[in-house]
Short mmCIF file of N, CA and C in Angstrom, two decimals:
data_model
loop_
_atom_site.label_atom_id
_atom_site.label_comp_id
_atom_site.label_asym_id
_atom_site.label_seq_id
_atom_site.Cartn_x
_atom_site.Cartn_y
_atom_site.Cartn_z
N MET F 187 224.56 69.65 67.32
CA MET F 187 222.91 69.27 67.13
C MET F 187 222.77 67.60 67.00
N THR F 188 222.17 66.69 67.79
CA THR F 188 221.50 65.60 67.02
C THR F 188 220.99 65.04 66.23
N LEU F 189 221.64 64.46 65.30
CA LEU F 189 220.58 64.26 63.81
C LEU F 189 220.37 62.94 63.74
N ILE F 190 219.59 62.61 62.70
CA ILE F 190 218.60 61.17 62.11
C ILE F 190 219.53 60.91 61.12
N LYS F 191 219.02 59.60 60.76
CA LYS F 191 219.85 59.45 59.16
C LYS F 191 219.19 59.91 58.25
N CYS F 192 220.05 60.32 57.16
CA CYS F 192 219.55 61.19 55.83
C CYS F 192 218.43 60.34 55.47
N GLU F 193 218.19 58.67 55.10
CA GLU F 193 217.28 58.35 54.62
C GLU F 193 216.27 58.89 55.35
N HIS F 194 216.36 58.54 56.31
CA HIS F 194 215.35 58.86 57.79
C HIS F 194 214.32 60.24 56.76
N TYR F 195 215.43 61.33 56.76
CA TYR F 195 214.52 62.43 57.40
C TYR F 195 214.18 62.88 55.90
N ASP F 196 214.66 62.12 54.76
CA ASP F 196 213.96 62.31 52.95
C ASP F 196 212.75 61.82 53.05
N TYR F 197 212.30 60.89 54.19
CA TYR F 197 210.84 60.14 54.06
C TYR F 197 209.89 61.40 55.38
N ILE F 198 210.68 62.55 55.88
CA ILE F 198 210.32 62.83 56.72
C ILE F 198 209.45 63.98 56.01
N GLU F 199 210.31 64.32 55.11
CA GLU F 199 210.41 65.69 53.69
C GLU F 199 209.03 65.02 52.91
N ILE F 200 209.02 63.98 52.38
CA ILE F 200 207.93 63.70 51.75
C ILE F 200 206.82 63.70 52.44
N MET F 201 206.38 63.17 53.70
CA MET F 201 205.74 63.20 54.40
C MET F 201 204.76 64.57 55.05
N CYS F 202 205.91 65.73 55.27
CA CYS F 202 205.45 67.00 55.21
C CYS F 202 205.17 68.07 54.39
N LEU F 203 205.99 67.43 53.10
CA LEU F 203 205.31 67.76 51.65
C LEU F 203 203.87 67.51 51.67
N GLN F 204 203.56 66.02 51.45
CA GLN F 204 202.11 65.79 51.38
C GLN F 204 201.61 65.52 52.48
N GLN F 205 201.74 66.52 53.23
CA GLN F 205 201.09 66.31 54.81
C GLN F 205 199.90 64.99 54.54
N TYR F 206 200.82 64.03 54.42
CA TYR F 206 199.98 62.67 55.43
C TYR F 206 199.51 62.72 56.57
N GLN F 207 198.12 62.36 57.19
CA GLN F 207 198.23 62.38 58.38
C GLN F 207 198.77 61.16 58.61
N VAL F 208 199.37 61.28 60.01
CA VAL F 208 200.01 59.90 60.67
C VAL F 208 199.84 59.96 62.07
N LYS F 209 200.47 58.59 62.82
CA LYS F 209 200.64 58.05 64.02
C LYS F 209 201.78 58.72 64.28
N ILE F 210 202.48 58.88 65.21
CA ILE F 210 203.82 59.34 65.63
C ILE F 210 203.80 58.68 67.32
N SER F 211 204.96 57.40 67.34
CA SER F 211 205.10 57.25 68.23
C SER F 211 206.75 57.72 69.00
N LEU F 212 206.50 57.99 70.11
CA LEU F 212 207.48 58.63 70.76
C LEU F 212 208.28 58.07 71.61
N ARG F 213 209.37 58.31 71.72
CA ARG F 213 210.42 57.42 72.70
C ARG F 213 210.02 56.96 74.30
N SER F 214 209.19 58.26 74.85
CA SER F 214 208.41 58.21 75.94
C SER F 214 207.45 57.77 76.33
N GLY F 215 206.46 56.89 74.96
CA GLY F 215 205.46 56.31 74.80
C GLY F 215 204.39 57.09 74.73
N VAL F 216 204.34 58.03 74.62
CA VAL F 216 203.46 58.89 73.55
C VAL F 216 203.38 58.82 72.08
N GLU F 217 201.65 58.20 71.87
CA GLU F 217 201.05 58.57 70.43
C GLU F 217 201.12 59.69 69.97
N LEU F 218 201.11 60.21 68.83
CA LEU F 218 200.19 61.43 68.67
C LEU F 218 199.76 61.47 66.79
N VAL F 219 198.41 61.77 66.50
CA VAL F 219 197.78 61.69 65.71
C VAL F 219 197.73 63.29 65.15
N GLY F 220 198.62 63.64 63.69
CA GLY F 220 198.18 64.67 63.09
C GLY F 220 198.99 64.77 62.01
N ARG F 221 199.01 65.87 61.58
CA ARG F 221 199.94 66.34 60.30
C ARG F 221 200.15 67.31 59.85
N PHE F 222 201.68 67.31 59.52
CA PHE F 222 203.05 68.39 59.76
C PHE F 222 203.22 68.82 58.49
N SER F 223 203.54 70.00 58.05
CA SER F 223 203.72 70.33 56.85
C SER F 223 205.35 71.15 57.23
N GLN F 224 206.06 71.12 58.13
CA GLN F 224 207.43 71.80 57.96
C GLN F 224 208.42 70.50 59.11
N THR F 225 209.72 71.50 58.31
CA THR F 225 210.98 70.50 59.26
C THR F 225 211.42 71.82 59.74
N ILE F 226 211.59 71.91 61.01
CA ILE F 226 212.80 73.56 61.29
C ILE F 226 213.41 72.91 62.84
N ILE F 227 214.32 73.85 62.72
CA ILE F 227 215.40 73.57 63.40
C ILE F 227 214.37 74.89 64.70
N VAL F 228 214.67 73.90 66.15
CA VAL F 228 214.44 74.31 67.59
C VAL F 228 215.37 74.58 68.32
N HIS F 229 215.78 75.93 69.24
CA HIS F 229 216.46 76.45 69.93
C HIS F 229 216.42 75.93 70.89
N GLN F 230 217.30 74.96 71.89
CA GLN F 230 217.25 75.20 73.75
C GLN F 230 218.66 75.17 74.02
N GLY F 231 218.24 76.59 74.60
CA GLY F 231 219.66 76.82 74.85
C GLY F 231 220.52 77.68 73.87
N GLU F 232 221.75 76.16 73.89
CA GLU F 232 223.00 76.53 73.03
C GLU F 232 222.95 75.44 72.25
N THR F 233 221.58 74.74 72.24
CA THR F 233 221.68 73.47 71.58
C THR F 233 220.71 73.36 70.49
N LYS F 234 221.02 73.26 68.72
CA LYS F 234 219.88 73.94 68.56
C LYS F 234 219.59 72.04 68.03
N HIS F 235 218.04 71.72 67.54
CA HIS F 235 217.40 70.46 66.99
C HIS F 235 216.45 70.32 65.91
N GLU F 236 216.46 69.49 65.47
CA GLU F 236 216.15 69.60 64.06
C GLU F 236 214.27 68.68 64.70
N ALA F 237 213.37 69.52 63.89
CA ALA F 237 212.19 69.17 64.37
C ALA F 237 210.97 68.92 63.40
N ILE F 238 209.51 68.69 63.22
CA ILE F 238 209.02 68.74 62.48
C ILE F 238 207.27 69.72 63.07
N SER F 239 207.14 70.23 62.56
CA SER F 239 205.91 71.48 62.77
C SER F 239 204.36 70.90 62.12
N GLY F 240 203.33 71.31 62.76
CA GLY F 240 202.39 70.96 62.06
C GLY F 240 201.05 70.91 63.46
N VAL F 241 199.65 70.17 63.13
CA VAL F 241 198.93 70.06 64.03
C VAL F 241 198.20 68.99 64.53
N THR F 242 197.85 68.40 65.43
CA THR F 242 197.43 67.22 65.84
C THR F 242 195.63 67.81 65.43
N GLN F 243 195.14 65.73 65.87
CA GLN F 243 194.15 65.71 65.39
C GLN F 243 193.09 66.86 65.50
N GLN F 244 193.52 67.57 66.84
CA GLN F 244 191.94 68.14 67.37
C GLN F 244 192.85 69.67 66.58
N GLN F 245 193.45 69.80 65.74
CA GLN F 245 193.89 70.81 65.00
C GLN F 245 194.42 71.82 66.03
N GLN F 246 195.35 71.60 66.90
CA GLN F 246 195.99 72.06 68.06
C GLN F 246 197.43 72.03 67.28
N PRO F 247 198.50 72.86 67.01
CA PRO F 247 199.78 73.20 66.64
C PRO F 247 200.79 72.45 67.58
N ILE F 248 201.65 71.79 67.02
CA ILE F 248 202.46 70.71 67.79
C ILE F 248 203.79 70.84 66.76
N THR F 249 205.23 70.78 67.81
CA THR F 249 205.91 71.04 67.20
C THR F 249 206.92 69.16 68.06
N ILE F 250 207.49 68.21 67.44
CA ILE F 250 208.57 67.47 68.13
C ILE F 250 209.49 67.35 67.35
N LEU F 251 210.46 66.97 68.40
CA LEU F 251 212.14 66.56 67.48
C LEU F 251 212.21 65.54 67.21
N LEU F 252 212.90 65.82 66.09
CA LEU F 252 213.16 64.07 65.28
C LEU F 252 213.76 63.17 65.95
N THR F 253 214.81 63.76 67.11
CA THR F 253 215.68 62.73 67.92
C THR F 253 214.53 62.05 68.96
N ASP F 254 213.69 62.52 69.13
CA ASP F 254 212.23 61.77 70.03
C ASP F 254 211.67 61.00 69.52
N ILE F 255 211.33 60.99 68.15
CA ILE F 255 210.84 60.18 67.31
C ILE F 255 210.73 58.02 67.60
N LYS F 256 210.40 57.85 67.49
CA LYS F 256 210.66 56.47 67.84
C LYS F 256 210.09 55.83 66.63
N HIS F 257 208.68 55.41 65.62
CA HIS F 257 208.40 55.78 64.14
C HIS F 257 207.13 56.17 64.23
N ILE F 258 207.16 56.21 63.06
CA ILE F 258 205.69 56.96 62.46
C ILE F 258 205.32 55.77 61.46
N ASP F 259 203.55 55.68 62.08
CA ASP F 259 202.70 55.06 60.75
C ASP F 259 201.98 55.78 59.71
N VAL F 260 202.23 56.22 58.78
CA VAL F 260 201.08 57.16 57.83
C VAL F 260 199.78 56.08 57.72
N LEU F 261 198.89 57.03 57.71
CA LEU F 261 197.06 56.30 58.13
C LEU F 261 196.55 56.75 56.10
N ASN F 262 197.50 57.99 55.35
CA ASN F 262 196.83 57.80 54.30
C ASN F 262 196.27 56.20 53.39
N GLU F 263 196.00 56.35 52.76
CA GLU F 263 195.49 54.94 51.50
C GLU F 263 196.91 54.88 50.38
N HIS F 264 197.25 55.67 49.45
CA HIS F 264 198.13 55.34 48.67
C HIS F 264 198.99 56.13 49.15
N ALA F 265 200.07 56.40 50.34
CA ALA F 265 201.00 56.99 50.55
C ALA F 265 201.96 56.14 50.26
N MET F 266 203.42 56.99 49.95
CA MET F 266 204.37 56.69 49.39
C MET F 266 205.27 55.30 50.05
N PHE F 267 205.02 55.59 51.48
CA PHE F 267 205.29 54.78 52.39
C PHE F 267 204.48 54.93 53.31
N LYS F 268 204.19 53.71 54.28
CA LYS F 268 203.81 53.44 55.55
C LYS F 268 203.87 53.47 56.71
N HIS F 269 205.46 53.07 56.87
CA HIS F 269 206.27 52.96 58.40
C HIS F 269 207.63 53.75 58.25
N LEU F 270 208.00 54.41 59.32
CA LEU F 270 209.34 54.44 58.89
C LEU F 270 209.85 54.15 60.54
N GLN F 271 210.68 53.42 61.05
CA GLN F 271 211.67 53.16 61.84
C GLN F 271 213.05 53.85 62.26
N LEU F 272 212.43 54.48 63.41
CA LEU F 272 213.99 55.93 63.22
C LEU F 272 214.91 55.35 64.63
N ASP F 273 214.30 54.04 65.32
CA ASP F 273 215.22 53.63 66.24
C ASP F 273 216.61 52.76 65.26
#
């Protein structure tokens, strides 16, 4: 399993706990806006990946692998943090 830095994981946990509205930029260049409510483990064959699960701005379910995330921008006004750079 590929892991991210512990300090980053703490911010992601806060983001999910508070269910912040966020814009996530993926390493592929795709940007998504949504709210995430939990961290999960995704199995791809024999490999496990940490991921977040939630809904897009259009209320569509979405799961994103943490290692695919380049950075996160929190859109809520009084959030505990505004930006998280994962690379």
